[in-house]
Tab-separated table of C-alpha atoms and ligand atoms in Angstrom:
chain	number	residue	atom	x	y	z
A	1	UNK	CA	-1.027	-121.183	-184.295
A	2	UNK	CA	-1.551	-117.607	-185.379
A	3	UNK	CA	-4.980	-116.357	-186.204
A	4	UNK	CA	-5.183	-115.137	-189.789
A	5	UNK	CA	-6.230	-117.851	-192.251
A	6	UNK	CA	-3.375	-118.578	-194.637
A	7	UNK	CA	-4.314	-118.045	-198.273
A	8	UNK	CA	-2.032	-119.079	-201.134
A	9	UNK	CA	-2.289	-118.673	-204.881
A	10	UNK	CA	-2.697	-122.057	-206.538
A	11	UNK	CA	-1.354	-121.989	-210.106
A	12	UNK	CA	-3.462	-125.036	-210.896
A	13	UNK	CA	-6.752	-123.239	-210.258
A	14	UNK	CA	-5.324	-119.729	-210.757
A	15	UNK	CA	-7.025	-118.767	-207.514
A	16	UNK	CA	-6.240	-117.803	-203.958
A	17	UNK	CA	-7.076	-120.768	-201.777
A	18	UNK	CA	-7.134	-121.369	-198.040
A	19	UNK	CA	-4.320	-123.611	-196.883
A	20	UNK	CA	-5.917	-126.764	-195.491
A	21	UNK	CA	-3.193	-129.270	-194.625
A	22	UNK	CA	-3.436	-132.859	-195.812
A	23	UNK	CA	-2.221	-134.034	-192.394
A	24	UNK	CA	-3.506	-132.107	-189.406
A	25	UNK	CA	-1.014	-129.553	-188.129
A	26	UNK	CA	1.574	-130.435	-190.775
A	27	UNK	CA	2.849	-128.836	-193.954
A	28	UNK	CA	4.744	-130.889	-196.537
A	29	UNK	CA	6.455	-128.893	-199.243
A	30	UNK	CA	8.494	-129.920	-202.279
A	31	UNK	CA	10.683	-127.404	-204.104
A	32	UNK	CA	12.309	-128.056	-207.467
A	33	UNK	CA	15.994	-127.543	-206.873
A	34	UNK	CA	18.883	-126.520	-209.082
A	35	UNK	CA	20.449	-128.438	-211.924
A	36	UNK	CA	24.025	-128.516	-210.758
A	37	UNK	CA	25.891	-128.175	-214.043
A	38	UNK	CA	26.790	-124.560	-213.386
A	39	UNK	CA	26.594	-121.865	-210.708
A	40	UNK	CA	23.132	-120.664	-209.770
A	41	UNK	CA	22.357	-117.131	-210.935
A	42	UNK	CA	20.608	-114.653	-208.682
A	43	UNK	CA	17.325	-115.331	-210.499
A	44	UNK	CA	17.510	-118.967	-209.451
A	45	UNK	CA	18.176	-117.849	-205.907
A	46	UNK	CA	14.958	-115.797	-205.961
A	47	UNK	CA	13.109	-119.126	-206.292
A	48	UNK	CA	14.717	-120.378	-203.077
A	49	UNK	CA	14.207	-117.154	-201.139
A	50	UNK	CA	10.525	-117.469	-202.061
A	51	UNK	CA	10.364	-121.129	-200.980
A	52	UNK	CA	12.156	-120.164	-197.773
A	53	UNK	CA	9.646	-117.425	-196.951
A	54	UNK	CA	6.860	-119.924	-197.608
A	55	UNK	CA	8.489	-122.493	-195.311
A	56	UNK	CA	9.197	-119.928	-192.604
A	57	UNK	CA	5.610	-118.684	-192.777
A	58	UNK	CA	4.233	-122.193	-192.382
A	59	UNK	CA	6.491	-122.830	-189.375
A	60	UNK	CA	5.680	-119.410	-187.901
A	61	UNK	CA	1.997	-120.141	-188.182
A	62	UNK	CA	2.510	-123.311	-186.181
A	63	UNK	CA	2.600	-126.052	-188.809
A	64	UNK	CA	5.175	-128.788	-188.519
A	65	UNK	CA	7.080	-128.265	-191.741
A	66	UNK	CA	8.696	-130.998	-193.825
A	67	UNK	CA	10.478	-129.354	-196.710
A	68	UNK	CA	12.289	-131.182	-199.494
A	69	UNK	CA	14.513	-129.522	-202.082
A	70	UNK	CA	16.030	-131.719	-204.727
A	71	UNK	CA	19.375	-131.482	-206.447
A	72	UNK	CA	19.169	-132.379	-210.131
A	73	UNK	CA	22.389	-134.124	-211.079
A	74	UNK	CA	21.000	-136.137	-213.969
A	75	UNK	CA	18.483	-135.926	-216.768
A	76	UNK	CA	17.915	-132.212	-217.392
A	77	UNK	CA	18.439	-131.536	-221.081
A	78	UNK	CA	19.518	-128.216	-222.561
A	79	UNK	CA	15.897	-127.795	-223.654
A	80	UNK	CA	13.224	-128.511	-221.024
A	81	UNK	CA	11.174	-130.364	-223.646
A	82	UNK	CA	13.413	-133.334	-224.263
A	83	UNK	CA	15.638	-131.755	-226.847
A	84	UNK	CA	19.372	-131.177	-226.850
A	85	UNK	CA	22.026	-132.731	-224.681
A	86	UNK	CA	22.103	-133.597	-221.014
A	87	UNK	CA	23.262	-130.404	-219.249
A	88	UNK	CA	25.508	-132.311	-216.876
A	89	UNK	CA	27.134	-134.457	-219.584
A	90	UNK	CA	27.723	-131.379	-221.739
A	91	UNK	CA	29.442	-129.388	-218.985
A	92	UNK	CA	31.522	-132.392	-217.930
A	93	UNK	CA	32.735	-132.839	-221.520
A	94	UNK	CA	33.514	-129.117	-221.851
A	95	UNK	CA	35.497	-129.103	-218.619
A	96	UNK	CA	36.969	-132.557	-219.143
A	97	UNK	CA	35.895	-133.536	-215.645
A	98	UNK	CA	33.754	-136.305	-214.244
A	99	UNK	CA	30.056	-135.510	-213.876
A	100	UNK	CA	30.260	-136.401	-210.214
A	101	UNK	CA	32.954	-133.773	-209.638
A	102	UNK	CA	30.954	-131.197	-211.560
A	103	UNK	CA	27.842	-132.015	-209.527
A	104	UNK	CA	29.708	-131.799	-206.221
A	105	UNK	CA	31.359	-128.506	-207.066
A	106	UNK	CA	28.168	-126.731	-208.144
A	107	UNK	CA	26.060	-128.254	-205.375
A	108	UNK	CA	28.489	-126.810	-202.862
A	109	UNK	CA	28.413	-123.436	-204.620
A	110	UNK	CA	24.614	-123.499	-204.448
A	111	UNK	CA	24.656	-124.392	-200.756
A	112	UNK	CA	27.021	-121.488	-200.105
A	113	UNK	CA	24.479	-119.124	-201.692
A	114	UNK	CA	21.684	-120.708	-199.689
A	115	UNK	CA	23.615	-120.040	-196.496
A	116	UNK	CA	24.579	-116.499	-197.470
A	117	UNK	CA	20.925	-115.662	-198.098
A	118	UNK	CA	19.892	-117.082	-194.725
A	119	UNK	CA	17.684	-119.682	-196.411
A	120	UNK	CA	16.847	-122.403	-193.911
A	121	UNK	CA	18.036	-125.907	-194.665
A	122	UNK	CA	15.187	-128.176	-195.751
A	123	UNK	CA	14.540	-131.445	-193.915
A	124	UNK	CA	16.013	-133.227	-196.943
A	125	UNK	CA	18.221	-132.268	-199.844
A	126	UNK	CA	17.253	-135.094	-202.138
A	127	UNK	CA	19.859	-135.921	-204.757
A	128	UNK	CA	18.329	-137.309	-207.942
A	129	UNK	CA	20.950	-139.997	-208.591
A	130	UNK	CA	20.260	-141.478	-205.134
A	131	UNK	CA	16.762	-142.363	-206.346
A	132	UNK	CA	17.439	-144.179	-209.616
A	133	UNK	CA	16.092	-147.483	-208.216
A	134	UNK	CA	12.876	-145.767	-207.113
A	135	UNK	CA	12.578	-144.066	-210.498
A	136	UNK	CA	12.795	-147.439	-212.231
A	137	UNK	CA	10.076	-148.860	-209.971
A	138	UNK	CA	7.845	-145.848	-210.588
A	139	UNK	CA	8.392	-146.075	-214.368
A	140	UNK	CA	7.672	-149.809	-214.395
A	141	UNK	CA	4.435	-149.119	-212.534
A	142	UNK	CA	3.101	-146.750	-215.166
A	143	UNK	CA	4.783	-148.139	-218.306
A	144	UNK	CA	2.027	-150.524	-219.448
A	145	UNK	CA	-0.868	-148.139	-219.291
A	146	UNK	CA	0.761	-144.806	-220.014
A	147	UNK	CA	4.006	-145.253	-221.919
A	148	UNK	CA	5.359	-146.549	-225.218
A	149	UNK	CA	8.830	-147.460	-226.320
A	150	UNK	CA	10.789	-145.919	-229.173
A	151	UNK	CA	14.384	-146.483	-230.244
A	152	UNK	CA	15.479	-143.526	-228.165
A	153	UNK	CA	13.628	-144.393	-224.977
A	154	UNK	CA	10.403	-144.854	-223.081
A	155	UNK	CA	7.886	-142.075	-223.668
A	156	UNK	CA	4.882	-140.921	-221.692
A	157	UNK	CA	1.664	-140.614	-223.701
A	158	UNK	CA	0.095	-137.400	-222.429
A	159	UNK	CA	-3.299	-138.316	-223.886
A	160	UNK	CA	-3.467	-141.212	-221.413
A	161	UNK	CA	-4.293	-138.918	-218.469
A	162	UNK	CA	-7.102	-136.433	-217.915
A	163	UNK	CA	-6.579	-132.697	-218.368
A	164	UNK	CA	-2.962	-132.811	-219.500
A	165	UNK	CA	-1.426	-129.327	-219.459
A	166	UNK	CA	-4.095	-127.728	-217.245
A	167	UNK	CA	-1.380	-126.108	-215.129
A	168	UNK	CA	0.080	-124.395	-218.193
A	169	UNK	CA	-3.363	-123.678	-219.615
A	170	UNK	CA	-2.072	-125.455	-222.721
A	171	UNK	CA	-3.661	-127.916	-225.147
A	172	UNK	CA	-2.199	-131.379	-225.726
A	173	UNK	CA	-1.366	-130.464	-229.316
A	174	UNK	CA	0.502	-127.310	-228.300
A	175	UNK	CA	4.161	-127.236	-229.127
A	176	UNK	CA	4.084	-128.526	-232.693
A	177	UNK	CA	7.705	-127.527	-232.930
A	178	UNK	CA	8.582	-130.180	-230.406
A	179	UNK	CA	7.120	-133.159	-232.243
A	180	UNK	CA	9.885	-133.285	-234.804
A	181	UNK	CA	12.517	-133.708	-232.100
A	182	UNK	CA	11.867	-137.401	-231.716
A	183	UNK	CA	10.662	-139.655	-234.504
A	184	UNK	CA	7.557	-141.643	-233.618
A	185	UNK	CA	6.144	-139.546	-230.784
A	186	UNK	CA	2.364	-139.868	-230.586
A	187	UNK	CA	1.672	-136.385	-229.268
A	188	UNK	CA	3.788	-133.274	-229.476
A	189	UNK	CA	3.941	-132.991	-225.710
A	190	UNK	CA	4.899	-136.633	-225.020
A	191	UNK	CA	8.108	-136.729	-223.030
A	192	UNK	CA	10.832	-139.184	-222.096
A	193	UNK	CA	10.548	-141.217	-218.930
A	194	UNK	CA	13.749	-143.071	-219.784
A	195	UNK	CA	16.376	-142.061	-222.357
A	196	UNK	CA	18.290	-144.957	-223.826
A	197	UNK	CA	21.997	-144.551	-224.437
A	198	UNK	CA	22.360	-144.651	-228.256
A	199	UNK	CA	23.991	-147.824	-229.578
A	200	UNK	CA	27.777	-147.591	-229.642
A	201	UNK	CA	27.878	-144.696	-227.160
A	202	UNK	CA	28.824	-144.657	-223.500
A	203	UNK	CA	27.498	-142.040	-221.143
A	204	UNK	CA	29.212	-141.133	-217.897
A	205	UNK	CA	25.898	-141.606	-216.138
A	206	UNK	CA	23.886	-144.614	-217.220
A	207	UNK	CA	22.004	-147.413	-215.550
A	208	UNK	CA	20.436	-150.714	-216.621
A	209	UNK	CA	16.674	-150.757	-217.087
A	210	UNK	CA	13.999	-152.919	-218.745
A	211	UNK	CA	14.287	-150.499	-221.703
A	212	UNK	CA	18.037	-150.772	-222.040
A	213	UNK	CA	20.975	-148.854	-220.610
A	214	UNK	CA	20.243	-145.199	-220.147
A	215	UNK	CA	19.199	-142.397	-217.823
A	216	UNK	CA	15.875	-141.131	-216.472
A	217	UNK	CA	13.978	-138.260	-218.071
A	218	UNK	CA	14.186	-135.090	-216.044
A	219	UNK	CA	10.550	-134.914	-214.902
A	220	UNK	CA	10.582	-138.394	-213.411
A	221	UNK	CA	12.868	-137.529	-210.510
A	222	UNK	CA	10.593	-134.915	-208.966
A	223	UNK	CA	7.525	-137.163	-209.117
A	224	UNK	CA	9.490	-139.948	-207.484
A	225	UNK	CA	11.199	-137.951	-204.747
A	226	UNK	CA	7.965	-136.092	-203.955
A	227	UNK	CA	6.097	-139.355	-203.566
A	228	UNK	CA	8.871	-141.135	-201.636
A	229	UNK	CA	9.631	-138.361	-199.196
A	230	UNK	CA	6.286	-136.641	-198.737
A	231	UNK	CA	3.606	-139.087	-199.971
A	232	UNK	CA	0.817	-138.265	-202.450
A	233	UNK	CA	-0.906	-135.943	-202.102
A	234	UNK	CA	1.385	-133.575	-200.253
A	235	UNK	CA	0.554	-129.966	-199.523
A	236	UNK	CA	2.561	-127.622	-201.712
A	237	UNK	CA	4.853	-127.914	-204.705
A	238	UNK	CA	6.968	-124.878	-205.674
A	239	UNK	CA	9.203	-123.757	-208.511
A	240	UNK	CA	9.917	-120.862	-210.834
A	241	UNK	CA	7.202	-119.804	-213.264
A	242	UNK	CA	8.990	-121.448	-216.211
A	243	UNK	CA	8.191	-124.797	-214.603
A	244	UNK	CA	4.496	-124.068	-214.967
A	245	UNK	CA	4.834	-124.675	-218.686
A	246	UNK	CA	6.555	-128.059	-219.119
A	247	UNK	CA	8.239	-129.565	-216.093
A	248	UNK	CA	5.303	-129.406	-213.698
A	249	UNK	CA	2.562	-130.382	-216.180
A	250	UNK	CA	4.686	-133.447	-216.958
A	251	UNK	CA	5.245	-134.197	-213.313
A	252	UNK	CA	1.499	-133.915	-212.750
A	253	UNK	CA	0.755	-136.309	-215.622
A	254	UNK	CA	3.164	-138.874	-214.149
A	255	UNK	CA	1.604	-138.460	-210.713
A	256	UNK	CA	-1.909	-138.971	-212.079
A	257	UNK	CA	-0.705	-142.113	-213.845
A	258	UNK	CA	0.973	-143.412	-210.684
A	259	UNK	CA	-2.088	-142.786	-208.485
A	260	UNK	CA	-4.595	-143.909	-211.113
A	261	UNK	CA	-6.164	-140.487	-210.624
A	262	UNK	CA	-8.711	-138.827	-212.879
A	263	UNK	CA	-9.675	-135.232	-213.501
A	264	UNK	CA	-7.625	-132.345	-212.189
A	265	UNK	CA	-10.864	-130.698	-211.067
A	266	UNK	CA	-9.770	-132.387	-207.853
A	267	UNK	CA	-6.477	-130.575	-207.301
A	268	UNK	CA	-4.951	-133.303	-205.149
A	269	UNK	CA	-5.086	-135.705	-208.134
A	270	UNK	CA	-2.044	-133.784	-209.326
A	271	UNK	CA	0.044	-135.166	-206.461
A	272	UNK	CA	0.020	-131.899	-204.505
A	273	UNK	CA	-2.860	-129.738	-203.339
A	274	UNK	CA	-1.278	-126.413	-204.213
A	275	UNK	CA	1.238	-125.558	-206.947
A	276	UNK	CA	3.039	-122.278	-206.374
A	277	UNK	CA	5.356	-120.424	-208.751
A	278	UNK	CA	7.592	-117.448	-208.243
A	279	UNK	CA	7.874	-114.959	-211.060
A	280	UNK	CA	11.214	-114.171	-212.673
A	281	UNK	CA	13.994	-111.851	-211.737
A	282	UNK	CA	14.806	-110.100	-214.990
A	283	UNK	CA	17.576	-107.918	-216.250
A	284	UNK	CA	17.218	-105.686	-219.265
A	285	UNK	CA	20.438	-106.798	-220.879
A	286	UNK	CA	19.149	-110.383	-220.632
A	287	UNK	CA	22.046	-111.651	-218.540
A	288	UNK	CA	19.848	-113.721	-216.257
A	289	UNK	CA	20.083	-116.846	-218.358
A	290	UNK	CA	22.761	-119.410	-217.688
A	291	UNK	CA	22.825	-120.427	-221.333
A	292	UNK	CA	23.907	-116.888	-222.260
A	293	UNK	CA	27.287	-117.753	-220.738
A	294	UNK	CA	27.643	-114.608	-218.663
A	295	UNK	CA	25.208	-114.219	-215.788
A	296	UNK	CA	24.864	-112.631	-212.408
A	297	UNK	CA	25.938	-114.703	-209.480
A	298	UNK	CA	25.528	-113.838	-205.828
A	299	UNK	CA	29.305	-113.988	-205.558
A	300	UNK	CA	29.608	-111.124	-208.039
A	301	UNK	CA	27.486	-108.972	-205.735
A	302	UNK	CA	29.618	-109.979	-202.797
A	303	UNK	CA	32.757	-109.136	-204.779
A	304	UNK	CA	31.318	-105.725	-205.509
A	305	UNK	CA	30.963	-105.297	-201.771
A	306	UNK	CA	27.238	-105.911	-201.220
A	307	UNK	CA	26.125	-107.978	-198.288
A	308	UNK	CA	24.104	-110.921	-199.655
A	309	UNK	CA	21.178	-110.119	-197.368
A	310	UNK	CA	20.724	-106.902	-199.350
A	311	UNK	CA	19.667	-109.202	-202.175
A	312	UNK	CA	17.293	-111.051	-199.862
A	313	UNK	CA	15.826	-107.673	-198.923
A	314	UNK	CA	15.460	-106.850	-202.618
A	315	UNK	CA	13.483	-110.059	-203.130
A	316	UNK	CA	11.267	-109.410	-200.109
A	317	UNK	CA	10.434	-105.932	-201.346
A	318	UNK	CA	8.585	-107.439	-204.307
A	319	UNK	CA	5.672	-109.854	-204.170
A	320	UNK	CA	6.834	-113.285	-205.298
A	321	UNK	CA	4.272	-113.344	-208.109
A	322	UNK	CA	5.504	-110.076	-209.626
A	323	UNK	CA	8.370	-109.845	-212.010
A	324	UNK	CA	11.319	-108.165	-210.349
A	325	UNK	CA	13.780	-106.182	-212.368
A	326	UNK	CA	17.328	-106.328	-211.149
A	327	UNK	CA	19.441	-103.163	-211.113
A	328	UNK	CA	22.451	-102.154	-209.069
A	329	UNK	CA	20.559	-99.029	-207.971
A	330	UNK	CA	17.762	-101.252	-206.702
A	331	UNK	CA	20.251	-103.378	-204.811
A	332	UNK	CA	21.819	-100.255	-203.340
A	333	UNK	CA	18.397	-99.050	-202.165
A	334	UNK	CA	17.713	-102.447	-200.579
A	335	UNK	CA	21.061	-102.252	-198.794
A	336	UNK	CA	20.248	-98.806	-197.406
A	337	UNK	CA	16.860	-100.050	-196.195
A	338	UNK	CA	18.482	-103.018	-194.505
A	339	UNK	CA	21.028	-100.742	-192.915
A	340	UNK	CA	18.266	-98.465	-191.597
A	341	UNK	CA	16.634	-101.486	-190.068
A	342	UNK	CA	19.847	-102.655	-188.464
A	343	UNK	CA	20.550	-99.189	-187.072
A	344	UNK	CA	17.046	-99.182	-185.643
A	345	UNK	CA	17.491	-102.481	-183.843
A	346	UNK	CA	21.049	-101.936	-182.582
A	347	UNK	CA	19.838	-99.966	-179.589
A	348	UNK	CA	17.277	-102.623	-178.672
A	349	UNK	CA	19.771	-105.387	-179.146
A	350	UNK	CA	22.240	-103.928	-176.697
A	351	UNK	CA	19.505	-102.878	-174.257
A	352	UNK	CA	18.192	-106.434	-174.041
A	353	UNK	CA	21.388	-108.370	-174.622
A	354	UNK	CA	21.191	-110.053	-171.209
A	355	UNK	CA	17.454	-110.524	-171.153
A	356	UNK	CA	15.823	-113.607	-172.617
A	357	UNK	CA	12.345	-113.472	-171.086
A	358	UNK	CA	9.878	-110.926	-172.351
A	359	UNK	CA	6.274	-110.193	-171.433
A	360	UNK	CA	3.840	-112.149	-173.630
A	361	UNK	CA	2.818	-110.334	-176.789
A	362	UNK	CA	-0.652	-111.842	-176.870
A	363	UNK	CA	-3.157	-109.483	-175.303
A	364	UNK	CA	-0.704	-106.561	-175.208
A	365	UNK	CA	-1.130	-103.363	-177.227
A	366	UNK	CA	1.738	-104.596	-179.405
A	367	UNK	CA	-0.333	-107.569	-180.517
A	368	UNK	CA	-2.144	-105.236	-182.907
A	369	UNK	CA	1.018	-105.065	-185.005
A	370	UNK	CA	1.502	-108.794	-184.788
A	371	UNK	CA	-2.000	-109.299	-186.150
A	372	UNK	CA	-1.278	-106.860	-188.965
A	373	UNK	CA	1.916	-108.696	-189.824
A	374	UNK	CA	0.122	-112.026	-189.677
A	375	UNK	CA	-2.631	-110.738	-191.962
A	376	UNK	CA	-0.068	-109.468	-194.490
A	377	UNK	CA	2.066	-112.585	-194.659
A	378	UNK	CA	-0.991	-114.853	-194.607
A	379	UNK	CA	-2.301	-113.014	-197.645
A	380	UNK	CA	-0.352	-115.058	-200.195
A	381	UNK	CA	2.970	-114.120	-198.572
A	382	UNK	CA	2.716	-110.366	-198.970
A	383	UNK	CA	6.290	-109.687	-197.907
A	384	UNK	CA	6.402	-106.033	-199.130
A	385	UNK	CA	3.501	-105.250	-196.806
A	386	UNK	CA	5.043	-107.296	-193.982
A	387	UNK	CA	8.229	-105.219	-194.306
A	388	UNK	CA	6.328	-101.969	-193.919
A	389	UNK	CA	4.763	-103.294	-190.726
A	390	UNK	CA	8.218	-104.160	-189.450
A	391	UNK	CA	9.266	-100.563	-190.199
A	392	UNK	CA	6.216	-99.218	-188.380
A	393	UNK	CA	7.030	-101.238	-185.287
A	394	UNK	CA	10.513	-99.730	-185.352
A	395	UNK	CA	9.166	-96.203	-185.770
A	396	UNK	CA	6.135	-96.126	-183.453
A	397	UNK	CA	7.201	-94.453	-180.178
A	398	UNK	CA	4.127	-95.697	-178.285
A	399	UNK	CA	5.328	-99.306	-178.346
A	400	UNK	CA	7.320	-100.042	-175.182
A	401	UNK	CA	10.781	-101.439	-175.981
A	402	UNK	CA	10.194	-104.649	-174.053
A	403	UNK	CA	7.438	-105.434	-176.556
A	404	UNK	CA	9.114	-103.897	-179.564
A	405	UNK	CA	12.203	-106.121	-179.465
A	406	UNK	CA	10.458	-109.518	-179.187
A	407	UNK	CA	7.928	-108.340	-181.753
A	408	UNK	CA	10.684	-107.542	-184.247
A	409	UNK	CA	12.473	-110.803	-183.570
A	410	UNK	CA	9.238	-112.687	-184.059
A	411	UNK	CA	8.637	-111.025	-187.426
A	412	UNK	CA	12.188	-111.726	-188.471
A	413	UNK	CA	11.525	-115.446	-188.119
A	414	UNK	CA	9.513	-115.002	-191.309
A	415	UNK	CA	11.605	-112.331	-193.026
A	416	UNK	CA	14.926	-114.032	-192.286
A	417	UNK	CA	16.982	-110.833	-192.320
A	418	UNK	CA	18.960	-111.993	-189.327
A	419	UNK	CA	18.392	-108.856	-187.252
A	420	UNK	CA	19.537	-110.565	-184.075
A	421	UNK	CA	23.084	-110.781	-185.377
A	422	UNK	CA	23.502	-108.519	-188.370
A	423	UNK	CA	25.818	-105.637	-187.612
A	424	UNK	CA	26.113	-102.300	-189.363
A	425	UNK	CA	29.755	-103.066	-190.029
A	426	UNK	CA	28.775	-106.209	-191.945
A	427	UNK	CA	26.834	-104.007	-194.303
A	428	UNK	CA	29.762	-101.866	-195.351
A	429	UNK	CA	30.426	-101.919	-199.043
A	430	UNK	CA	33.677	-103.775	-199.562
A	431	UNK	CA	34.424	-104.486	-203.179
A	432	UNK	CA	37.517	-106.290	-204.303
A	433	UNK	CA	38.674	-103.365	-206.432
A	434	UNK	CA	37.715	-99.697	-206.258
A	435	UNK	CA	38.409	-96.250	-207.761
A	436	UNK	CA	36.830	-92.794	-208.147
A	437	UNK	CA	37.558	-89.380	-209.729
A	438	UNK	CA	38.127	-86.351	-207.509
A	439	UNK	CA	35.019	-84.374	-208.488
A	440	UNK	CA	32.912	-87.484	-207.900
A	441	UNK	CA	34.380	-87.730	-204.406
A	442	UNK	CA	33.688	-84.052	-203.728
A	443	UNK	CA	30.072	-84.417	-204.867
A	444	UNK	CA	29.550	-87.424	-202.655
A	445	UNK	CA	31.146	-85.793	-199.640
A	446	UNK	CA	28.891	-82.769	-200.095
A	447	UNK	CA	25.822	-84.975	-200.373
A	448	UNK	CA	26.880	-86.656	-197.166
A	449	UNK	CA	27.238	-83.362	-195.316
A	450	UNK	CA	23.663	-82.540	-196.333
A	451	UNK	CA	22.424	-85.949	-195.222
A	452	UNK	CA	24.060	-85.517	-191.818
A	453	UNK	CA	22.565	-82.066	-191.445
A	454	UNK	CA	19.157	-83.612	-192.138
A	455	UNK	CA	19.958	-86.323	-189.548
A	456	UNK	CA	19.602	-89.023	-192.222
A	457	UNK	CA	22.416	-91.069	-190.783
A	458	UNK	CA	21.531	-94.224	-192.678
A	459	UNK	CA	22.033	-92.363	-195.932
A	460	UNK	CA	25.168	-90.549	-194.787
A	461	UNK	CA	26.570	-93.890	-193.663
A	462	UNK	CA	25.683	-95.402	-197.003
A	463	UNK	CA	27.605	-92.656	-198.782
A	464	UNK	CA	30.586	-93.134	-196.505
A	465	UNK	CA	30.544	-96.853	-197.210
A	466	UNK	CA	30.219	-96.295	-200.918
A	467	UNK	CA	33.234	-93.997	-200.814
A	468	UNK	CA	35.188	-96.349	-198.640
A	469	UNK	CA	34.392	-99.151	-201.060
A	470	UNK	CA	35.938	-97.052	-203.777
A	471	UNK	CA	39.091	-96.513	-201.784
A	472	UNK	CA	38.158	-93.164	-200.241
A	473	UNK	CA	38.208	-92.623	-196.517
A	474	UNK	CA	35.947	-89.901	-195.095
A	475	UNK	CA	37.666	-87.998	-192.267
A	476	UNK	CA	35.042	-86.630	-189.903
A	477	UNK	CA	36.494	-84.127	-187.418
A	478	UNK	CA	39.974	-84.244	-188.900
A	479	UNK	CA	41.999	-81.579	-186.995
A	480	UNK	CA	43.567	-80.350	-190.216
A	481	UNK	CA	40.178	-79.994	-191.823
A	482	UNK	CA	40.689	-82.572	-194.519
A	483	UNK	CA	37.334	-83.983	-195.583
A	484	UNK	CA	38.640	-87.165	-197.108
A	485	UNK	CA	41.706	-89.050	-198.232
A	486	UNK	CA	42.458	-91.940	-200.489
A	487	UNK	CA	43.004	-95.025	-198.419
A	488	UNK	CA	46.221	-96.924	-199.108
B	501	LIG	P1	17.362	-124.602	-212.774
B	501	LIG	O1	18.641	-124.753	-212.013
B	501	LIG	O2	17.541	-124.047	-214.142
B	501	LIG	O3	16.560	-125.893	-212.794
B	501	LIG	O4	16.478	-123.509	-212.010
B	501	LIG	C1	16.330	-123.481	-210.620
B	501	LIG	C2	15.091	-122.689	-210.218
B	501	LIG	O5	15.220	-121.304	-210.581
B	501	LIG	C3	13.809	-123.154	-210.881
B	501	LIG	O6	12.768	-123.146	-209.918
B	501	LIG	C4	13.556	-122.122	-211.949
B	501	LIG	O7	12.198	-122.050	-212.266
B	501	LIG	C5	14.037	-120.860	-211.243
B	501	LIG	N1	14.431	-119.749	-212.124
B	501	LIG	C6	15.156	-119.810	-213.266
B	501	LIG	N2	15.407	-118.568	-213.747
B	501	LIG	C7	14.826	-117.693	-212.885
B	501	LIG	C8	14.727	-116.261	-212.818
B	501	LIG	N3	15.311	-115.464	-213.732
B	501	LIG	N4	14.052	-115.700	-211.790
B	501	LIG	C9	13.475	-116.484	-210.858
B	501	LIG	N5	13.519	-117.834	-210.848
B	501	LIG	C10	14.194	-118.441	-211.849
B	502	LIG	ZN1	11.387	-130.549	-210.412
């Protein structure tokens, strides 16, 4: 286990807290996964890069990690607070396909993004519809004391548990606008545990229950899968910051009801000891929302020729609790930084390609950098700082190569930028379509000449790739003196 004490920001207490595992030497983490009615956008993927860095950090620091990410294939309505239609049913109707086909298609698309971003597979991908029986048992267990039945379903009475809404810093009577959604609700924030299929209707996804045919409310699944797979209390629950407002307070209320737990002054009464939330990736034009119809997918970046790990780099360059604004310029800068890194490690990679045993880092002069890296990442996952330490290890001549290479590889276990395998050629811009005007080409070529003169080869390479992506081939050392040509 590494030395620096791990501190994480707990949204429940709004404080940095030392990580003290529930089970010695273990870390059990639950991450709210995607609702698979559509492709994930790159904002969603920021949530999983964050959870991945958390998981990698826990493993790196020596904890035995059990990570669960769920797949929501039932129950999530178009409005998080029980209003609107079921997202899956709506998409299935629009596409005239079965919900199961929709779920499979978008789950696979999500997994492809996970892989492209070098996000490690969790121990379990838990699929909500596999746990309907467990959800019914859980609901039956809390129904008498905490729920009431209306025509439309079984509702959770949020006044039946202590400190409802503490995570959101909200009052029970917040959200007046919500109360009108369902006739007969006792409190504005009460939410459905079970949604009955309206009389005369047939849903594609419905199950029998003591409250009639229907489907579970969205929040129920995460309580149930968390409890089943990790046990209450587990260590850490993660999600995007929007979940701090409705989904997670409701999950917490269900967990308190299930455990018979009182005040949230004891954090573990919430079902998890630490609740962590990544801030949003935003875009000025507002295209980051799936409901807006048009949104940025990782595949669009790939089609424009960007390696997906450039996006991972972009995420790492910001602290997970800061908002991150997406721009193509920002992505370009992240790509150049990644390329610089890869160029820096290429030499070491080939030098040590046959060697698998290195001198121990502990006790060596290189261990200073390891401690610095450990301190940065243990400080609430300060990945921007960790990246600068990586850069320093690359750039400090005094570090002998036989320490430098294992040191970098060790750090990359947390960063996940795949430096052992990533090749400069993989980072070439390769868009599906490309074009450029002549004066733009001339300007770029001139900029590249300057970059080469200044020995900034990462930048000159980036320009060459940008040109090549736009169908222009740079011709270094061409005997006829042509600087560039349009590639056919
Ligand atoms: P969903 O598929 O809508 O349930 O969202 C999947 C995950 O992405 C959740 O943890 C959300 O909180 C998170 N999320 C949604 N939008 C963004 C965004 N723009 N930036 C970062 N995370 C987001
Ligand atoms: Zn969830």
